[in-house]
Every structure is written in structure tokens, then in C-alpha cells.
Amino acid sequence: MNDLDTRAGPRAALRRAAPALVGYAAVRALGLLVLAVWSAERGKSAYTLLTARWDALWYGRVAEGGYGYEVRLPNGDVHADLAFFPLLPWLERGLAAVTPLSHADAGFVVTLLASGAAAWGIFAVADHVYGRRAGVCAVLLWAVLPVGIVQSMAYSESLFTALAAWSLYAVLTGRWVTAGSLALLAGLTRPVGVAVAAAVWAAGLASFARDRDAPPSRAPRPPPSFGQTRSVFTASGAQLSPHAPSPTVTAPHSGASPVPRALGMLLAPLGAVGYVLWVGLHTGKGPLGYLDVQAGWRNGFDGGWAFARFVGARLTSFPSALAGVALIVGVALLIWLYVTCVRGRQPLPLLVYAGIVTVLALCASSYFGSKPRLLLPAFPLLFPPALALARLRTRGAALVVGVFAVASAVYGAFWLNGSGPP
């Protein structure tokens, strides 16, 4: 997406994103088809796995009866539904109220719509920074992630990613109030919403700093040319295929009125902060009472120490050592991707957002099997491989995506019919 498409209206923007959205829908349809066949062979319901298991049950309970449900385990742990942020159950309740759908059905519909919006948002960001072809490739890579089936579950990952992606796009195009409003909603969706708010704040502070350092002038500064912005936002080696159009990158607008920026920054953290404070008030445990709720789930932030011990324990015997090595390789790959993004001079809000999402996912102290799912929203990490894929000819890129799509579909069906996401 570029500024011309935005001015031309949603139809032109949708036409530009159509290849990405069609490809995304095809990958997700393949995943659902394989899941349905795999589940039927084992006498299970694929729809139940998507809408009425694990976290989906908790969201459904909140949507149906509000907060207040908890489970006390024999070891003394308390699993309270207050750990789950409210936007998804609010949407489920609202949709169920105006349609014949159950809350589980409503959750599935919300997820399908949100996953499409997320794919479009990821395309918009990548297209704005790197061009249309890279945008299509970024969406397809997000679709074929090994745990991509979560994008079709009644979980909050798709909704959060949609809000985060469009908030970041609004930041990159200088729509500060929109960016702050979407960040507020992201903060009502998942705890990691703080990453979106931080990205808005980082971009806002950088914009104010540019205004302060800029020489006074009565005329507004023209937006930087492609030659100027490419040195800021793209890697020297991240050239697109000859088939891709030139990127049309612009920095978040400075030189305009500071009021929208300040308002966007003010709005951004209100969702996450508001819910956390409400939980503290509701539980009577003070402003940080939400941390006690998370502690009941044995979840917290320990800088990655528990995860490191978990990986180390895998290395002590065979064949679990293979899993340990795979985890080490996976973490190393994430670090390499982030370093590549930094060296490629991605826009500051993308770096801040992806960095915080990655750190929070890797450094959580519990539910190690859910870490790949927690990393789903960190889509800017996919931009370097998307650029590499964009350099291939269309037939070669389609072959790569096809192979990964089949592998993702098979893995998703195997995963949900086995341990599944906690």
C-alpha cells in the first residue's frame, strides 16, 4: 500500500492487497482442510479443536458470563479468567447477541475476520516500507508459519496482530490518533499490547526530536525522497526483485501540528494500563494485582532463566537432546532475524514492537510450548526472508511457499490432535 492507494480509497487499497489476501486465504483453507481430514480419521471434531479447547474455552466463558471463574488446582495454583484480556470476549458477546451464533461460533467468526485484517495489515506495512511484492511475500510467510493454524483458532493472536499491524501502519503514515486508538485496543487484547504502545511512543518521541532539531522554516518540509529514505529504512543488500516496484517509504510526518502526535501517544497505553488497574481494583490487590493473577498460572517474567533451564534439561538425554538443539537453533534464528532487521534499518516503531514481543515471549517463565504461538505477532521479523523470497522468480517463490504451506498444514493438524497450544 502507498499514499496514492490510500487517497484513492479502500477499493484501490484492497485491489493492491488482493494477491496477498487470496494467497493467505488459500494457505489457511489448506490448513483447515488437512485439520478436518486428520481429525476425522481420529474421531475428533476439527471445529471443537478450533473453538472449544484451551484458551478458547476461557474466552468463551468470559463472553458468556463475565469475569469471576477460576480453577483451583491440587497443588494450590489458581487459574483465574482475569488473566485473559477482554476485547475478544467482548466481541464474541456482541456478535452472539445480534446473531444466532453461540459464543464459540462468534469467536471463530471474529478470528476469521481478524486473521484477514491481520494479513492485510502486514501487507500494508511491508508494502509501505519495501514494496508490493515484498508485502505479498511477508503475508504468505506469516501464513505458513509452523503454528499458523492458531490464526484460525478462537484465540486472540489474530485479533491482536491485526490491531498491531494497522497501528504500526498508521504510525508510519503519520496518522497518530488512529495509531494511538488501535494501540489502545491492542492493549485490551493481550498483555503484549504494551509493545504496540511502546512503538507509538518511540515514533512520537523521535518525531518530536526531529522537530526540535530541524531548522526553523515557514514552509513545511517535503517528504524525503526514495533515495533518502531507503538509506534509513532498508538494508544495503535488501534489494527487491526486478519484478517488484520501488518502495515508497516515508518517515512518520513531523513538521505538522504536535497535537495529534501527543494525543496518539496519550491514547496508546490506556487499554493495557486500564485493564491492569481494573484487575488490581477488582481483586483488591493494588495496581499490580494482575501480576498475582498471572502468578496463579505460574506465569511471569524472569529474563528467560526458566526457559534456559528447560532447554538445558532437554540436553541431558537422548532423544530429548534433539529437541533441545532445535530450541537453541530456533532462538538463534530469532536473534539473527532481529539483528538483520536492525542492520537493515527497519523503521524504529517496527524494531521496538518486534523486539518487545520477542523478549516477552522468550522470557516468560512458564508454558514453554506456547512460545511459538506467542511469537506469531512479531511479523516484522519476517521481512528479511520476505525480501529474499521477493527476489525469486514467481514460479520459484510459489514453489517455496507451497512446500511450506503443506508442511504447516500437516504440522498444525498433528499439533492440535496431540498436545496442542496450551
PDB file of C-alpha atoms in Angstrom, residues 18 61 91 97 105 125 199-200 250 267 312 357 368 380 383 392:
ATOM      1  CA  ALA A  18      -5.647  -8.785  -3.300  1.00  0.00           C
ATOM      2  CA  ARG A  61     -16.655 -18.363  29.433  1.00  0.00           C
ATOM      3  CA  LEU A  91     -16.562  -9.036  20.507  1.00  0.00           C
ATOM      4  CA  ALA A  97     -26.113 -11.011  20.911  1.00  0.00           C
ATOM      5  CA  ASP A 105     -19.188 -19.719  16.865  1.00  0.00           C
ATOM      6  CA  VAL A 125       3.256  -2.264   6.470  1.00  0.00           C
ATOM      7  CA  ALA A 199       6.209   1.590  19.308  1.00  0.00           C
ATOM      8  CA  VAL A 200       3.833   4.563  19.133  1.00  0.00           C
ATOM      9  CA  THR A 250       8.227   7.970   4.173  1.00  0.00           C
ATOM     10  CA  LEU A 267      -4.212   7.039  23.937  1.00  0.00           C
ATOM     11  CA  GLY A 312      19.219 -27.337  29.368  1.00  0.00           C
ATOM     12  CA  VAL A 357       7.179  -9.018  21.507  1.00  0.00           C
ATOM     13  CA  PHE A 368       7.301 -23.184  27.146  1.00  0.00           C
ATOM     14  CA  PRO A 380       8.395  -7.609  11.248  1.00  0.00           C
ATOM     15  CA  PHE A 383      10.532  -9.002   6.454  1.00  0.00           C
ATOM     16  CA  LEU A 392      12.985 -15.118  -6.631  1.00  0.00           C
TER      17      LEU A 392
END
